[in-house]
Amino acid sequence: MAPGHVAYGLAAQYGLRIPAETVVAWERGVATPGERELTALAGVLWCAPGELLAAATTLREHRLSRELSVDDLARQLGMTGASYLRMEESGRWKGNERQSAALCRALGLSAAQFLTATGRDEELAELLTSAVTTRWQAYVRPVAKIVPLERGQIQDVLEQLHADYQALMVSTLSWSSTGQERSGSTGDAGRAFLARVVEQFWRTAGV
């Protein structure tokens, strides 16, 4: 179907006056249809709304791919539609641990997808960096607050990451002391490890 045909279908079937230029912008990814527009577009194209989305990364995209309304999802989470919508639009999740677990079930989110969708990737990276470079025990509870995993599993993963980091630092410092390594490479090795710490967290957790 040409963009003009799609625009005609949106108007004839759903009463949406969308110019063909807007349809082209949607196709190119330079504009995003609203929820009503996406549902209508899926109807015109005879497909599910989720099939029109790239890999979902936001709460809204995950919800639309599951064809859930705001109120339907909010009801499953035990909150009002208005409360959920505020968090979805801001990209900052503020639900409690029970609601976070319910959100993962309703949207089929892995723990890693949950962190990305709720805008907490950077927060997790900061916590993990502190955990591997200081006392990891102090970070079990803060990490558990934002990651939907069992606390015992988080404890095991943080302990392993801390041990890996300390072993890396000891090995690198020992190598440096022989004078065979370039100045500053210890810091480079540490920074490289920290750059991978979130990825290793999920891998170690088996997620």
PDB file of C-alpha atoms in Angstrom:
ATOM      1  CA  MET A   1       0.000   0.000   0.000  1.00  0.00           C
ATOM      2  CA  ALA A   2       1.229   3.459  -0.869  1.00  0.00           C
ATOM      3  CA  PRO A   3       1.217   6.118   1.889  1.00  0.00           C
ATOM      4  CA  GLY A   4      -1.793   7.757   0.252  1.00  0.00           C
ATOM      5  CA  HIS A   5      -3.739   4.495   0.425  1.00  0.00           C
ATOM      6  CA  VAL A   6      -2.895   4.126   4.119  1.00  0.00           C
ATOM      7  CA  ALA A   7      -3.962   7.725   4.811  1.00  0.00           C
ATOM      8  CA  TYR A   8      -7.240   7.092   2.995  1.00  0.00           C
ATOM      9  CA  GLY A   9      -7.855   3.943   5.038  1.00  0.00           C
ATOM     10  CA  LEU A  10      -7.220   5.800   8.296  1.00  0.00           C
ATOM     11  CA  ALA A  11      -9.788   8.414   7.330  1.00  0.00           C
ATOM     12  CA  ALA A  12     -12.403   6.068   5.875  1.00  0.00           C
ATOM     13  CA  GLN A  13     -12.263   3.390   8.576  1.00  0.00           C
ATOM     14  CA  TYR A  14     -11.286   5.346  11.684  1.00  0.00           C
ATOM     15  CA  GLY A  15     -12.062   8.989  10.963  1.00  0.00           C
ATOM     16  CA  LEU A  16      -8.421  10.019  11.346  1.00  0.00           C
ATOM     17  CA  ARG A  17      -7.344  12.802   8.991  1.00  0.00           C
ATOM     18  CA  ILE A  18      -3.682  11.894   8.603  1.00  0.00           C
ATOM     19  CA  PRO A  19      -1.796  13.279   5.587  1.00  0.00           C
ATOM     20  CA  ALA A  20       0.256  10.902   3.461  1.00  0.00           C
ATOM     21  CA  GLU A  21       3.380  12.861   4.451  1.00  0.00           C
ATOM     22  CA  THR A  22       2.819  11.854   8.080  1.00  0.00           C
ATOM     23  CA  VAL A  23       2.504   8.197   7.093  1.00  0.00           C
ATOM     24  CA  VAL A  24       5.851   8.505   5.289  1.00  0.00           C
ATOM     25  CA  ALA A  25       7.387  10.061   8.435  1.00  0.00           C
ATOM     26  CA  TRP A  26       6.118   7.105  10.478  1.00  0.00           C
ATOM     27  CA  GLU A  27       7.649   4.659   8.019  1.00  0.00           C
ATOM     28  CA  ARG A  28      11.004   6.425   8.182  1.00  0.00           C
ATOM     29  CA  GLY A  29      10.988   6.593  11.972  1.00  0.00           C
ATOM     30  CA  VAL A  30      11.192  10.392  12.114  1.00  0.00           C
ATOM     31  CA  ALA A  31       7.738  10.622  13.726  1.00  0.00           C
ATOM     32  CA  THR A  32       5.806   8.329  16.043  1.00  0.00           C
ATOM     33  CA  PRO A  33       2.064   7.629  15.872  1.00  0.00           C
ATOM     34  CA  GLY A  34       0.008   8.101  18.997  1.00  0.00           C
ATOM     35  CA  GLU A  35      -1.727   5.171  20.647  1.00  0.00           C
ATOM     36  CA  ARG A  36      -5.029   5.684  18.783  1.00  0.00           C
ATOM     37  CA  GLU A  37      -3.160   6.224  15.521  1.00  0.00           C
ATOM     38  CA  LEU A  38      -1.060   3.084  16.006  1.00  0.00           C
ATOM     39  CA  THR A  39      -4.151   0.968  16.680  1.00  0.00           C
ATOM     40  CA  ALA A  40      -5.875   2.376  13.593  1.00  0.00           C
ATOM     41  CA  LEU A  41      -2.751   1.889  11.475  1.00  0.00           C
ATOM     42  CA  ALA A  42      -2.584  -1.760  12.529  1.00  0.00           C
ATOM     43  CA  GLY A  43      -6.233  -2.144  11.531  1.00  0.00           C
ATOM     44  CA  VAL A  44      -5.646  -0.637   8.107  1.00  0.00           C
ATOM     45  CA  LEU A  45      -2.609  -2.865   7.545  1.00  0.00           C
ATOM     46  CA  TRP A  46      -4.295  -6.003   8.959  1.00  0.00           C
ATOM     47  CA  CYS A  47      -1.713  -6.691  11.632  1.00  0.00           C
ATOM     48  CA  ALA A  48      -1.190  -6.406  15.394  1.00  0.00           C
ATOM     49  CA  PRO A  49       0.075  -3.076  16.798  1.00  0.00           C
ATOM     50  CA  GLY A  50       3.162  -4.825  18.158  1.00  0.00           C
ATOM     51  CA  GLU A  51       4.181  -5.865  14.645  1.00  0.00           C
ATOM     52  CA  LEU A  52       4.571  -2.194  13.688  1.00  0.00           C
ATOM     53  CA  LEU A  53       7.005  -1.466  16.509  1.00  0.00           C
ATOM     54  CA  ALA A  54      10.753  -1.984  16.485  1.00  0.00           C
ATOM     55  CA  ALA A  55      12.226  -3.828  19.467  1.00  0.00           C
ATOM     56  CA  ALA A  56      10.359  -2.307  22.402  1.00  0.00           C
ATOM     57  CA  THR A  57      12.475  -0.336  24.879  1.00  0.00           C
ATOM     58  CA  THR A  58       9.998   1.928  26.708  1.00  0.00           C
ATOM     59  CA  LEU A  59       7.058   1.042  28.933  1.00  0.00           C
ATOM     60  CA  ARG A  60       4.665   2.454  26.337  1.00  0.00           C
ATOM     61  CA  GLU A  61       6.149   0.329  23.549  1.00  0.00           C
ATOM     62  CA  HIS A  62       6.039  -2.817  25.666  1.00  0.00           C
ATOM     63  CA  ARG A  63       2.425  -2.092  26.654  1.00  0.00           C
ATOM     64  CA  LEU A  64       1.331  -1.454  23.068  1.00  0.00           C
ATOM     65  CA  SER A  65       3.079  -4.602  21.854  1.00  0.00           C
ATOM     66  CA  ARG A  66       0.937  -6.532  24.362  1.00  0.00           C
ATOM     67  CA  GLU A  67      -2.173  -4.637  23.195  1.00  0.00           C
ATOM     68  CA  LEU A  68      -2.965  -3.479  26.727  1.00  0.00           C
ATOM     69  CA  SER A  69      -4.704  -0.217  27.538  1.00  0.00           C
ATOM     70  CA  VAL A  70      -3.397   2.025  30.299  1.00  0.00           C
ATOM     71  CA  ASP A  71      -6.333   1.123  32.542  1.00  0.00           C
ATOM     72  CA  ASP A  72      -6.014  -2.626  31.900  1.00  0.00           C
ATOM     73  CA  LEU A  73      -2.340  -2.633  32.829  1.00  0.00           C
ATOM     74  CA  ALA A  74      -2.827  -0.338  35.813  1.00  0.00           C
ATOM     75  CA  ARG A  75      -5.537  -2.659  37.131  1.00  0.00           C
ATOM     76  CA  GLN A  76      -3.111  -5.599  37.033  1.00  0.00           C
ATOM     77  CA  LEU A  77      -0.539  -3.521  38.925  1.00  0.00           C
ATOM     78  CA  GLY A  78      -2.974  -2.393  41.594  1.00  0.00           C
ATOM     79  CA  MET A  79      -2.779   1.318  40.825  1.00  0.00           C
ATOM     80  CA  THR A  80      -4.886   3.957  39.117  1.00  0.00           C
ATOM     81  CA  GLY A  81      -4.589   4.563  35.403  1.00  0.00           C
ATOM     82  CA  ALA A  82      -3.541   8.161  36.030  1.00  0.00           C
ATOM     83  CA  SER A  83      -0.730   7.089  38.370  1.00  0.00           C
ATOM     84  CA  TYR A  84       0.608   4.553  35.897  1.00  0.00           C
ATOM     85  CA  LEU A  85       0.329   6.943  32.947  1.00  0.00           C
ATOM     86  CA  ARG A  86       2.399   9.589  34.751  1.00  0.00           C
ATOM     87  CA  MET A  87       5.213   7.086  35.208  1.00  0.00           C
ATOM     88  CA  GLU A  88       4.947   5.817  31.632  1.00  0.00           C
ATOM     89  CA  GLU A  89       5.097   9.332  30.194  1.00  0.00           C
ATOM     90  CA  SER A  90       7.995  10.419  32.421  1.00  0.00           C
ATOM     91  CA  GLY A  91       9.959   7.208  31.843  1.00  0.00           C
ATOM     92  CA  ARG A  92      10.606   6.933  35.596  1.00  0.00           C
ATOM     93  CA  TRP A  93       9.092   3.936  37.363  1.00  0.00           C
ATOM     94  CA  LYS A  94       8.193   4.480  41.035  1.00  0.00           C
ATOM     95  CA  GLY A  95       6.250   1.332  41.802  1.00  0.00           C
ATOM     96  CA  ASN A  96       7.078  -0.884  44.779  1.00  0.00           C
ATOM     97  CA  GLU A  97       8.657  -4.346  44.545  1.00  0.00           C
ATOM     98  CA  ARG A  98       5.268  -6.101  44.249  1.00  0.00           C
ATOM     99  CA  GLN A  99       4.146  -3.752  41.478  1.00  0.00           C
ATOM    100  CA  SER A 100       7.481  -4.124  39.694  1.00  0.00           C
ATOM    101  CA  ALA A 101       7.102  -7.909  39.688  1.00  0.00           C
ATOM    102  CA  ALA A 102       3.524  -7.561  38.409  1.00  0.00           C
ATOM    103  CA  LEU A 103       4.714  -5.215  35.652  1.00  0.00           C
ATOM    104  CA  CYS A 104       7.304  -7.761  34.494  1.00  0.00           C
ATOM    105  CA  ARG A 105       4.653 -10.490  34.393  1.00  0.00           C
ATOM    106  CA  ALA A 106       2.086  -8.371  32.566  1.00  0.00           C
ATOM    107  CA  LEU A 107       4.522  -7.121  29.915  1.00  0.00           C
ATOM    108  CA  GLY A 108       6.708 -10.241  29.736  1.00  0.00           C
ATOM    109  CA  LEU A 109       9.813  -8.279  30.693  1.00  0.00           C
ATOM    110  CA  SER A 110      13.153  -9.801  31.584  1.00  0.00           C
ATOM    111  CA  ALA A 111      15.009  -8.116  34.434  1.00  0.00           C
ATOM    112  CA  ALA A 112      17.300  -6.345  31.947  1.00  0.00           C
ATOM    113  CA  GLN A 113      14.343  -5.122  29.844  1.00  0.00           C
ATOM    114  CA  PHE A 114      12.650  -3.884  33.019  1.00  0.00           C
ATOM    115  CA  LEU A 115      15.657  -1.745  33.933  1.00  0.00           C
ATOM    116  CA  THR A 116      15.854  -0.228  30.445  1.00  0.00           C
ATOM    117  CA  ALA A 117      12.109   0.408  30.189  1.00  0.00           C
ATOM    118  CA  THR A 118      11.970   2.090  33.588  1.00  0.00           C
ATOM    119  CA  GLY A 119      14.970   4.348  32.965  1.00  0.00           C
ATOM    120  CA  ARG A 120      17.187   2.824  35.650  1.00  0.00           C
ATOM    121  CA  ASP A 121      20.162   1.562  33.629  1.00  0.00           C
ATOM    122  CA  GLU A 122      22.390   4.437  34.720  1.00  0.00           C
ATOM    123  CA  GLU A 123      21.352   4.088  38.365  1.00  0.00           C
ATOM    124  CA  LEU A 124      22.209   0.381  38.302  1.00  0.00           C
ATOM    125  CA  ALA A 125      25.598   1.079  36.701  1.00  0.00           C
ATOM    126  CA  GLU A 126      26.463   3.527  39.488  1.00  0.00           C
ATOM    127  CA  LEU A 127      25.433   1.068  42.199  1.00  0.00           C
ATOM    128  CA  LEU A 128      27.384  -1.797  40.647  1.00  0.00           C
ATOM    129  CA  THR A 129      30.485   0.355  40.210  1.00  0.00           C
ATOM    130  CA  SER A 130      30.410   1.217  43.911  1.00  0.00           C
ATOM    131  CA  ALA A 131      29.682  -2.395  44.879  1.00  0.00           C
ATOM    132  CA  VAL A 132      32.702  -3.861  43.087  1.00  0.00           C
ATOM    133  CA  THR A 133      35.119  -1.161  44.222  1.00  0.00           C
ATOM    134  CA  THR A 134      34.061  -0.915  47.907  1.00  0.00           C
ATOM    135  CA  ARG A 135      32.040  -3.185  50.221  1.00  0.00           C
ATOM    136  CA  TRP A 136      29.575  -5.097  48.053  1.00  0.00           C
ATOM    137  CA  GLN A 137      27.434  -6.110  51.050  1.00  0.00           C
ATOM    138  CA  ALA A 138      26.215  -2.524  51.446  1.00  0.00           C
ATOM    139  CA  TYR A 139      24.713  -2.541  47.956  1.00  0.00           C
ATOM    140  CA  VAL A 140      22.568  -5.679  48.091  1.00  0.00           C
ATOM    141  CA  ARG A 141      19.528  -3.786  49.353  1.00  0.00           C
ATOM    142  CA  PRO A 142      19.820  -0.760  47.002  1.00  0.00           C
ATOM    143  CA  VAL A 143      20.232  -3.047  43.981  1.00  0.00           C
ATOM    144  CA  ALA A 144      17.301  -5.221  45.120  1.00  0.00           C
ATOM    145  CA  LYS A 145      15.080  -2.128  45.172  1.00  0.00           C
ATOM    146  CA  ILE A 146      15.480  -1.545  41.459  1.00  0.00           C
ATOM    147  CA  VAL A 147      16.203  -5.023  40.057  1.00  0.00           C
ATOM    148  CA  PRO A 148      13.353  -7.604  40.067  1.00  0.00           C
ATOM    149  CA  LEU A 149      15.528 -10.515  41.210  1.00  0.00           C
ATOM    150  CA  GLU A 150      15.616 -12.513  44.428  1.00  0.00           C
ATOM    151  CA  ARG A 151      17.806 -10.836  47.058  1.00  0.00           C
ATOM    152  CA  GLY A 152      19.856 -13.996  47.586  1.00  0.00           C
ATOM    153  CA  GLN A 153      20.644 -14.119  43.875  1.00  0.00           C
ATOM    154  CA  ILE A 154      21.676 -10.452  43.882  1.00  0.00           C
ATOM    155  CA  GLN A 155      23.950 -11.119  46.865  1.00  0.00           C
ATOM    156  CA  ASP A 156      25.674 -14.002  45.068  1.00  0.00           C
ATOM    157  CA  VAL A 157      26.147 -11.956  41.885  1.00  0.00           C
ATOM    158  CA  LEU A 158      27.575  -8.910  43.684  1.00  0.00           C
ATOM    159  CA  GLU A 159      29.983 -11.099  45.641  1.00  0.00           C
ATOM    160  CA  GLN A 160      31.199 -12.720  42.415  1.00  0.00           C
ATOM    161  CA  LEU A 161      31.585  -9.383  40.598  1.00  0.00           C
ATOM    162  CA  HIS A 162      33.501  -7.932  43.549  1.00  0.00           C
ATOM    163  CA  ALA A 163      35.850 -10.927  43.612  1.00  0.00           C
ATOM    164  CA  ASP A 164      36.399 -10.688  39.842  1.00  0.00           C
ATOM    165  CA  TYR A 165      37.201  -6.983  40.054  1.00  0.00           C
ATOM    166  CA  GLN A 166      39.591  -7.367  42.987  1.00  0.00           C
ATOM    167  CA  ALA A 167      41.388 -10.252  41.241  1.00  0.00           C
ATOM    168  CA  LEU A 168      41.752  -8.096  38.133  1.00  0.00           C
ATOM    169  CA  MET A 169      43.208  -5.213  40.107  1.00  0.00           C
ATOM    170  CA  VAL A 170      45.692  -7.445  41.977  1.00  0.00           C
ATOM    171  CA  SER A 171      46.807  -9.071  38.739  1.00  0.00           C
ATOM    172  CA  THR A 172      47.219  -5.747  36.954  1.00  0.00           C
ATOM    173  CA  LEU A 173      49.068  -4.091  39.815  1.00  0.00           C
ATOM    174  CA  SER A 174      51.427  -7.061  40.080  1.00  0.00           C
ATOM    175  CA  TRP A 175      52.174  -6.835  36.392  1.00  0.00           C
ATOM    176  CA  SER A 176      52.775  -3.093  36.683  1.00  0.00           C
ATOM    177  CA  SER A 177      55.225  -3.561  39.539  1.00  0.00           C
ATOM    178  CA  THR A 178      57.560  -5.454  37.235  1.00  0.00           C
ATOM    179  CA  GLY A 179      57.910  -2.373  35.079  1.00  0.00           C
ATOM    180  CA  GLN A 180      56.728  -4.288  32.030  1.00  0.00           C
ATOM    181  CA  GLU A 181      53.406  -2.470  31.653  1.00  0.00           C
ATOM    182  CA  ARG A 182      52.911   1.042  30.347  1.00  0.00           C
ATOM    183  CA  SER A 183      52.066   3.774  32.798  1.00  0.00           C
ATOM    184  CA  GLY A 184      48.339   4.306  33.182  1.00  0.00           C
ATOM    185  CA  SER A 185      47.331   0.904  31.882  1.00  0.00           C
ATOM    186  CA  THR A 186      46.114  -0.146  35.335  1.00  0.00           C
ATOM    187  CA  GLY A 187      43.546   2.614  35.211  1.00  0.00           C
ATOM    188  CA  ASP A 188      42.636   1.619  31.673  1.00  0.00           C
ATOM    189  CA  ALA A 189      42.034  -1.966  32.754  1.00  0.00           C
ATOM    190  CA  GLY A 190      39.877  -0.823  35.655  1.00  0.00           C
ATOM    191  CA  ARG A 191      37.814   1.469  33.479  1.00  0.00           C
ATOM    192  CA  ALA A 192      37.335  -1.261  30.896  1.00  0.00           C
ATOM    193  CA  PHE A 193      36.101  -3.619  33.614  1.00  0.00           C
ATOM    194  CA  LEU A 194      33.666  -1.052  34.977  1.00  0.00           C
ATOM    195  CA  ALA A 195      32.372  -0.352  31.469  1.00  0.00           C
ATOM    196  CA  ARG A 196      31.355  -4.023  31.304  1.00  0.00           C
ATOM    197  CA  VAL A 197      30.044  -4.351  34.836  1.00  0.00           C
ATOM    198  CA  VAL A 198      26.343  -4.074  33.998  1.00  0.00           C
ATOM    199  CA  GLU A 199      26.644  -6.619  31.188  1.00  0.00           C
ATOM    200  CA  GLN A 200      28.495  -8.980  33.528  1.00  0.00           C
ATOM    201  CA  PHE A 201      25.864  -8.469  36.204  1.00  0.00           C
ATOM    202  CA  TRP A 202      23.132  -9.766  33.903  1.00  0.00           C
ATOM    203  CA  ARG A 203      25.296 -12.577  32.573  1.00  0.00           C
ATOM    204  CA  THR A 204      26.261 -13.728  36.076  1.00  0.00           C
ATOM    205  CA  ALA A 205      22.635 -13.509  37.150  1.00  0.00           C
ATOM    206  CA  GLY A 206      21.723 -15.765  34.238  1.00  0.00           C
ATOM    207  CA  VAL A 207      19.309 -13.198  32.791  1.00  0.00           C
TER     208      VAL A 207
END
